[in-house]
Amino acid sequence: MITVHMFNLTIIIPIYNVEQYILDCIQSVIAQLTDDIEVICVDDGSTDHSIDVLSTYLKQQPQTHIKNIKILQQQNAGVAAARNLGIRHAQGKYLTFLDSDDVLLPAYAQEIQRAIASDADVISFGYQSLSEDLTPISHPFIPQQVLDQTQQHQQTLIDIFNVNLWFSGIHLYKASLFQGIEFPKLSHYEDAATIPDVIMQARSFYTIQAALYGYRIRASSATNCKNASNIDRSLQCLEQLIPTLIEKTKAQVIFIIPLMHFFYIYIYQSTKFKNKQCAKHNWSKFAGAIQQLPQASDLIQNEHNRMLYHCLAFGLYGFYLSKFMSRLVRSIKKRLGRPYQR
């Protein structure tokens, strides 16, 4: 059965209480909207004026500029549910996601149109971190060109996994890759629970070596807020994510890469924000199960994560030992002029 798509691309924008940011977001989209791009804004039960601000602005625009923009609404159920609703209504050959406090950078449409012509299953690009007033605050992240040859497909997947940047907004995905896959209901790490599965369905990749996504860093966001309740939610979500990754690793050993990445984050947060007894308890929850998995340290390119893998037998002290060893390796490689992957 041949699927007929109305658009080349659907951009899904979940919206929740972002009245001071939503105009920046939608203006960056409309500035480069073309007839073959669909935009689905999903209001996740906002309690502020986000949708009023958005609707008022759209009414002021020429119909030709906004004819492909639709607004869906749901009761508050979280960003994952909002994305899933957008996916179900999408009519694009490709899907991507834009957080409602972020922006598309000016070259976005031009670059992705050229990339879509490649017909790759997944198209990846870089991002630029921005301050709240959209001022660049660091060097942009630019992805490395991936090798896309049939005989090197597994190595391509390994390279993509080792970037460990499970951020849904820096890829375009063929809509067919999401068949049977949904974002789980998590307040943190919902991308990490989903995007690796989507990537595993892909058979061809295309890389745009430019920053096209503007990631606004807000102190109050779920990602950056470090208050006690947010740390607790983060740890709770990791306690759901890590067992899932353990089971996936049993079936496909490549999942050891994100597993060790998020186990490192879990133990780091436990040691930094909780007491030692809690950190030891959290270590014991998963370290033994990870040790029972097939040996696969050669897949892990990140020094911190690989050292942690080799120190699992030493209890919580293994975490501190792995940090010391990775710093030592970094120092040696720096002296020898060799690359070091953090």
Tab-separated table of C-alpha atoms in Angstrom:
chain	number	residue	atom	x	y	z
A	1	MET	CA	0.000	0.000	0.000
A	2	ILE	CA	1.410	3.381	-1.051
A	3	THR	CA	0.953	6.202	1.458
A	4	VAL	CA	0.211	9.586	-0.087
A	5	HIS	CA	1.569	12.494	1.957
A	6	MET	CA	0.072	15.969	1.757
A	7	PHE	CA	3.332	17.614	2.855
A	8	ASN	CA	7.056	16.922	2.801
A	9	LEU	CA	7.400	17.782	6.490
A	10	THR	CA	5.236	18.133	9.594
A	11	ILE	CA	6.644	20.205	12.471
A	12	ILE	CA	4.974	19.313	15.785
A	13	ILE	CA	5.063	21.987	18.511
A	14	PRO	CA	3.801	21.008	21.998
A	15	ILE	CA	2.694	24.085	23.944
A	16	TYR	CA	2.361	24.478	27.695
A	17	ASN	CA	2.516	27.792	29.585
A	18	VAL	CA	4.988	29.581	27.323
A	19	GLU	CA	3.148	32.851	26.734
A	20	GLN	CA	6.384	34.864	26.835
A	21	TYR	CA	8.177	32.603	24.329
A	22	ILE	CA	5.566	31.315	21.871
A	23	LEU	CA	5.771	34.335	19.554
A	24	ASP	CA	9.520	33.890	19.046
A	25	CYS	CA	8.871	30.256	18.219
A	26	ILE	CA	6.026	30.690	15.727
A	27	GLN	CA	7.617	33.733	14.073
A	28	SER	CA	10.759	31.706	13.387
A	29	VAL	CA	8.576	29.073	11.715
A	30	ILE	CA	6.363	31.387	9.655
A	31	ALA	CA	9.413	33.306	8.411
A	32	GLN	CA	10.411	30.273	6.345
A	33	LEU	CA	7.180	28.323	5.967
A	34	THR	CA	6.583	26.838	2.513
A	35	ASP	CA	3.581	25.111	0.965
A	36	ASP	CA	5.046	21.664	1.612
A	37	ILE	CA	5.560	22.186	5.368
A	38	GLU	CA	2.735	21.512	7.823
A	39	VAL	CA	2.795	22.864	11.393
A	40	ILE	CA	0.786	21.255	14.197
A	41	CYS	CA	0.649	23.176	17.484
A	42	VAL	CA	-0.643	21.045	20.362
A	43	ASP	CA	-1.904	22.917	23.420
A	44	ASP	CA	-1.282	20.670	26.420
A	45	GLY	CA	-3.910	22.329	28.607
A	46	SER	CA	-2.028	25.594	29.147
A	47	THR	CA	-3.228	27.636	32.116
A	48	ASP	CA	-1.668	30.911	30.955
A	49	HIS	CA	-2.349	32.933	27.782
A	50	SER	CA	-0.130	30.906	25.432
A	51	ILE	CA	-2.915	29.927	23.032
A	52	ASP	CA	-4.519	33.387	23.132
A	53	VAL	CA	-1.173	34.943	22.202
A	54	LEU	CA	-0.644	32.402	19.424
A	55	SER	CA	-4.182	32.635	18.019
A	56	THR	CA	-4.187	36.435	18.039
A	57	TYR	CA	-0.883	36.534	16.188
A	58	LEU	CA	-1.988	33.997	13.578
A	59	LYS	CA	-5.200	35.940	12.889
A	60	GLN	CA	-3.066	38.961	12.030
A	61	GLN	CA	-1.127	37.058	9.365
A	62	PRO	CA	-2.142	36.660	5.709
A	63	GLN	CA	-4.032	33.415	5.137
A	64	THR	CA	-1.401	32.325	2.632
A	65	HIS	CA	1.179	32.365	5.452
A	66	ILE	CA	-0.795	30.289	7.951
A	67	LYS	CA	-2.962	27.946	5.867
A	68	ASN	CA	-0.809	24.954	6.842
A	69	ILE	CA	-0.839	25.707	10.588
A	70	LYS	CA	-3.345	23.958	12.827
A	71	ILE	CA	-3.911	24.093	16.587
A	72	LEU	CA	-4.973	20.983	18.500
A	73	GLN	CA	-5.957	21.020	22.157
A	74	GLN	CA	-5.944	18.408	24.904
A	75	GLN	CA	-6.256	18.309	28.663
A	76	ASN	CA	-2.884	18.557	30.367
A	77	ALA	CA	-1.150	15.206	29.870
A	78	GLY	CA	2.491	16.166	29.317
A	79	VAL	CA	4.782	16.803	26.369
A	80	ALA	CA	4.886	13.122	25.382
A	81	ALA	CA	1.113	12.916	24.978
A	82	ALA	CA	1.124	16.209	23.053
A	83	ARG	CA	3.726	14.892	20.621
A	84	ASN	CA	1.837	11.622	20.208
A	85	LEU	CA	-1.341	13.541	19.366
A	86	GLY	CA	0.569	15.583	16.808
A	87	ILE	CA	2.011	12.432	15.241
A	88	ARG	CA	-1.463	10.925	14.852
A	89	HIS	CA	-2.659	14.015	12.949
A	90	ALA	CA	0.495	14.577	10.887
A	91	GLN	CA	0.260	14.404	7.095
A	92	GLY	CA	3.941	14.901	6.305
A	93	LYS	CA	6.340	12.415	4.765
A	94	TYR	CA	8.788	13.471	7.484
A	95	LEU	CA	8.145	14.460	11.104
A	96	THR	CA	10.130	16.651	13.439
A	97	PHE	CA	9.582	18.399	16.756
A	98	LEU	CA	10.077	21.950	17.988
A	99	ASP	CA	9.765	22.931	21.644
A	100	SER	CA	7.595	26.005	22.040
A	101	ASP	CA	10.316	28.036	23.780
A	102	ASP	CA	12.856	27.267	21.046
A	103	VAL	CA	13.255	28.605	17.497
A	104	LEU	CA	14.194	27.519	14.007
A	105	LEU	CA	17.344	29.206	12.745
A	106	PRO	CA	17.150	31.149	9.445
A	107	ALA	CA	18.717	28.513	7.164
A	108	TYR	CA	16.356	25.749	8.332
A	109	ALA	CA	13.893	25.526	5.434
A	110	GLN	CA	16.489	25.887	2.693
A	111	GLU	CA	18.752	23.202	4.149
A	112	ILE	CA	16.056	20.666	4.990
A	113	GLN	CA	14.419	20.947	1.553
A	114	ARG	CA	17.722	19.973	-0.023
A	115	ALA	CA	18.157	17.124	2.465
A	116	ILE	CA	14.629	15.770	1.958
A	117	ALA	CA	15.496	15.228	-1.700
A	118	SER	CA	17.945	12.536	-0.519
A	119	ASP	CA	14.975	10.429	0.666
A	120	ALA	CA	17.006	9.301	3.700
A	121	ASP	CA	15.057	7.744	6.564
A	122	VAL	CA	16.616	10.089	9.140
A	123	ILE	CA	18.054	13.547	8.492
A	124	SER	CA	20.203	15.038	11.265
A	125	PHE	CA	21.512	18.552	11.858
A	126	GLY	CA	23.080	20.709	14.549
A	127	TYR	CA	21.801	23.179	17.095
A	128	GLN	CA	22.827	26.472	18.664
A	129	SER	CA	22.384	27.082	22.399
A	130	LEU	CA	20.750	30.449	23.076
A	131	SER	CA	20.148	32.627	26.119
A	132	GLU	CA	16.621	33.632	27.090
A	133	ASP	CA	16.896	36.667	24.777
A	134	LEU	CA	18.092	34.378	21.925
A	135	THR	CA	21.736	35.443	22.079
A	136	PRO	CA	24.146	32.611	21.145
A	137	ILE	CA	25.987	31.496	24.283
A	138	SER	CA	28.357	28.814	23.018
A	139	HIS	CA	29.768	27.280	19.892
A	140	PRO	CA	27.068	25.424	17.947
A	141	PHE	CA	26.916	21.650	18.004
A	142	ILE	CA	27.565	20.376	14.474
A	143	PRO	CA	27.095	16.624	13.889
A	144	GLN	CA	29.785	14.645	12.160
A	145	GLN	CA	29.046	13.318	8.707
A	146	VAL	CA	27.854	9.728	9.079
A	147	LEU	CA	28.896	6.988	6.709
A	148	ASP	CA	25.834	5.678	4.912
A	149	GLN	CA	26.765	2.520	3.097
A	150	THR	CA	24.920	-0.757	3.490
A	151	GLN	CA	27.967	-2.670	4.665
A	152	GLN	CA	28.676	0.017	7.295
A	153	HIS	CA	25.139	0.377	8.605
A	154	GLN	CA	25.948	-1.072	12.038
A	155	GLN	CA	28.917	1.269	12.453
A	156	THR	CA	26.700	4.195	11.460
A	157	LEU	CA	24.251	3.256	14.222
A	158	ILE	CA	27.099	2.900	16.734
A	159	ASP	CA	28.422	6.361	15.830
A	160	ILE	CA	24.955	7.940	16.136
A	161	PHE	CA	24.290	6.214	19.466
A	162	ASN	CA	27.631	7.347	20.874
A	163	VAL	CA	26.754	11.002	20.375
A	164	ASN	CA	24.155	10.315	23.118
A	165	LEU	CA	22.209	13.400	22.113
A	166	TRP	CA	18.663	12.059	22.222
A	167	PHE	CA	17.035	15.356	21.394
A	168	SER	CA	14.028	14.884	19.118
A	169	GLY	CA	14.256	18.347	17.537
A	170	ILE	CA	17.564	17.860	15.712
A	171	HIS	CA	16.375	15.168	13.331
A	172	LEU	CA	13.749	14.721	10.656
A	173	TYR	CA	12.222	11.240	10.667
A	174	LYS	CA	10.208	9.508	8.008
A	175	ALA	CA	6.741	9.244	9.519
A	176	SER	CA	6.686	5.504	8.851
A	177	LEU	CA	9.458	5.021	11.443
A	178	PHE	CA	6.992	5.905	14.213
A	179	GLN	CA	4.635	3.035	13.419
A	180	GLY	CA	4.127	1.238	16.727
A	181	ILE	CA	6.326	3.739	18.607
A	182	GLU	CA	5.080	6.454	20.960
A	183	PHE	CA	6.695	8.802	23.453
A	184	PRO	CA	6.172	7.411	26.994
A	185	LYS	CA	4.615	9.510	29.728
A	186	LEU	CA	7.753	10.818	31.438
A	187	SER	CA	8.478	14.324	32.719
A	188	HIS	CA	12.171	13.873	31.798
A	189	TYR	CA	14.069	11.778	29.237
A	190	GLU	CA	11.046	10.968	27.068
A	191	ASP	CA	13.254	11.549	24.017
A	192	ALA	CA	15.842	9.053	25.284
A	193	ALA	CA	13.125	6.439	25.732
A	194	THR	CA	11.894	6.903	22.164
A	195	ILE	CA	14.397	8.263	19.651
A	196	PRO	CA	16.871	5.318	19.850
A	197	ASP	CA	14.017	2.977	18.874
A	198	VAL	CA	13.139	5.225	15.935
A	199	ILE	CA	16.778	5.442	14.822
A	200	MET	CA	17.018	1.640	14.925
A	201	GLN	CA	14.221	1.421	12.338
A	202	ALA	CA	16.148	3.596	9.873
A	203	ARG	CA	18.162	2.179	6.996
A	204	SER	CA	19.580	5.391	5.536
A	205	PHE	CA	20.886	8.625	7.032
A	206	TYR	CA	21.717	12.126	5.846
A	207	THR	CA	23.642	14.733	7.821
A	208	ILE	CA	23.392	18.503	7.444
A	209	GLN	CA	26.575	19.924	8.917
A	210	ALA	CA	25.011	23.153	10.112
A	211	ALA	CA	23.109	24.381	13.171
A	212	LEU	CA	19.434	24.747	12.224
A	213	TYR	CA	17.738	24.515	15.635
A	214	GLY	CA	17.910	27.244	18.277
A	215	TYR	CA	17.800	25.742	21.778
A	216	ARG	CA	16.846	28.350	24.372
A	217	ILE	CA	18.341	27.640	27.802
A	218	ARG	CA	15.928	28.640	30.555
A	219	ALA	CA	16.840	28.267	34.213
A	220	SER	CA	13.245	27.269	35.013
A	221	SER	CA	12.954	24.531	32.374
A	222	ALA	CA	12.591	20.865	33.343
A	223	THR	CA	16.026	20.167	31.876
A	224	ASN	CA	17.926	22.890	33.721
A	225	CYS	CA	16.076	23.455	36.992
A	226	LYS	CA	18.061	21.916	39.879
A	227	ASN	CA	15.627	22.310	42.780
A	228	ALA	CA	14.930	19.290	44.982
A	229	SER	CA	11.559	18.373	43.493
A	230	ASN	CA	12.896	18.499	39.935
A	231	ILE	CA	15.892	16.320	40.856
A	232	ASP	CA	13.497	13.832	42.458
A	233	ARG	CA	11.416	13.726	39.259
A	234	SER	CA	14.575	13.269	37.207
A	235	LEU	CA	15.720	10.333	39.351
A	236	GLN	CA	12.251	8.768	39.233
A	237	CYS	CA	12.211	8.964	35.440
A	238	LEU	CA	15.695	7.458	35.242
A	239	GLU	CA	14.454	4.616	37.445
A	240	GLN	CA	11.861	3.909	34.745
A	241	LEU	CA	14.219	4.456	31.808
A	242	ILE	CA	17.190	2.362	32.983
A	243	PRO	CA	15.311	-0.973	33.379
A	244	THR	CA	13.827	-0.427	29.914
A	245	LEU	CA	17.313	0.094	28.471
A	246	ILE	CA	18.566	-3.023	30.286
A	247	GLU	CA	15.854	-5.094	28.594
A	248	LYS	CA	16.593	-3.516	25.213
A	249	THR	CA	20.299	-4.290	25.651
A	250	LYS	CA	19.478	-7.960	26.169
A	251	ALA	CA	17.836	-7.961	22.735
A	252	GLN	CA	20.173	-5.528	20.926
A	253	VAL	CA	23.552	-4.976	22.523
A	254	ILE	CA	23.962	-1.506	20.987
A	255	PHE	CA	21.599	-0.189	23.677
A	256	ILE	CA	24.469	-0.584	26.161
A	257	ILE	CA	25.581	2.844	24.884
A	258	PRO	CA	22.566	4.880	26.074
A	259	LEU	CA	22.207	2.570	29.091
A	260	MET	CA	25.653	3.483	30.444
A	261	HIS	CA	25.114	7.140	29.560
A	262	PHE	CA	21.937	7.380	31.624
A	263	PHE	CA	23.254	5.154	34.424
A	264	TYR	CA	26.146	7.624	34.721
A	265	ILE	CA	23.672	10.535	34.925
A	266	TYR	CA	21.620	8.623	37.515
A	267	ILE	CA	24.607	8.001	39.782
A	268	TYR	CA	26.015	11.489	39.217
A	269	GLN	CA	22.731	13.080	40.326
A	270	SER	CA	22.489	10.664	43.260
A	271	THR	CA	25.975	11.543	44.536
A	272	LYS	CA	25.653	15.284	43.903
A	273	PHE	CA	22.137	15.957	45.175
A	274	LYS	CA	21.430	13.084	47.601
A	275	ASN	CA	23.261	11.608	50.573
A	276	LYS	CA	25.810	8.808	50.318
A	277	GLN	CA	23.408	6.167	51.622
A	278	CYS	CA	20.880	7.028	48.916
A	279	ALA	CA	23.609	6.981	46.261
A	280	LYS	CA	24.798	3.523	47.390
A	281	HIS	CA	21.219	2.263	47.332
A	282	ASN	CA	20.658	3.647	43.834
A	283	TRP	CA	23.895	2.071	42.598
A	284	SER	CA	22.826	-1.339	43.903
A	285	LYS	CA	19.472	-1.133	42.105
A	286	PHE	CA	20.988	-1.544	38.646
A	287	ALA	CA	24.747	-2.223	38.725
A	288	GLY	CA	24.316	-5.976	39.202
A	289	ALA	CA	21.815	-6.282	36.359
A	290	ILE	CA	24.107	-4.330	34.036
A	291	GLN	CA	27.031	-6.615	34.916
A	292	GLN	CA	24.953	-9.613	33.799
A	293	LEU	CA	24.528	-8.206	30.290
A	294	PRO	CA	26.670	-9.393	27.354
A	295	GLN	CA	30.133	-7.803	27.389
A	296	ALA	CA	30.086	-4.851	24.993
A	297	SER	CA	32.509	-2.206	26.250
A	298	ASP	CA	34.061	-1.931	22.780
A	299	LEU	CA	30.872	-0.224	21.556
A	300	ILE	CA	31.125	2.600	24.118
A	301	GLN	CA	33.247	5.482	22.825
A	302	ASN	CA	32.625	7.908	25.702
A	303	GLU	CA	35.502	7.612	28.204
A	304	HIS	CA	33.388	8.348	31.308
A	305	ASN	CA	30.782	5.766	30.391
A	306	ARG	CA	33.269	3.102	29.331
A	307	MET	CA	35.277	3.498	32.539
A	308	LEU	CA	32.088	3.276	34.581
A	309	TYR	CA	31.218	0.055	32.762
A	310	HIS	CA	34.581	-1.445	33.758
A	311	CYS	CA	34.163	-0.322	37.388
A	312	LEU	CA	30.708	-1.797	38.022
A	313	ALA	CA	32.112	-4.500	40.322
A	314	PHE	CA	33.527	-1.971	42.817
A	315	GLY	CA	30.256	-0.669	44.229
A	316	LEU	CA	29.682	3.064	44.492
A	317	TYR	CA	33.458	3.533	44.744
A	318	GLY	CA	33.515	2.384	41.133
A	319	PHE	CA	31.811	5.644	40.171
A	320	TYR	CA	34.547	7.748	41.767
A	321	LEU	CA	37.232	5.447	40.364
A	322	SER	CA	35.774	5.769	36.866
A	323	LYS	CA	35.833	9.569	37.131
A	324	PHE	CA	39.480	9.495	38.221
A	325	MET	CA	40.452	7.060	35.462
A	326	SER	CA	38.639	9.005	32.743
A	327	ARG	CA	40.374	12.230	33.828
A	328	LEU	CA	43.703	10.395	33.720
A	329	VAL	CA	43.014	9.049	30.226
A	330	ARG	CA	41.936	12.510	29.111
A	331	SER	CA	45.181	14.010	30.400
A	332	ILE	CA	47.305	11.362	28.681
A	333	LYS	CA	45.466	11.706	25.374
A	334	LYS	CA	45.754	15.482	25.550
A	335	ARG	CA	49.524	15.202	25.957
A	336	LEU	CA	49.696	12.788	23.042
A	337	GLY	CA	47.444	14.972	20.894
A	338	ARG	CA	44.794	12.268	20.560
A	339	PRO	CA	41.017	12.848	20.495
A	340	TYR	CA	39.036	12.340	23.688
A	341	GLN	CA	35.282	11.783	23.691
A	342	ARG	CA	33.577	13.089	26.811
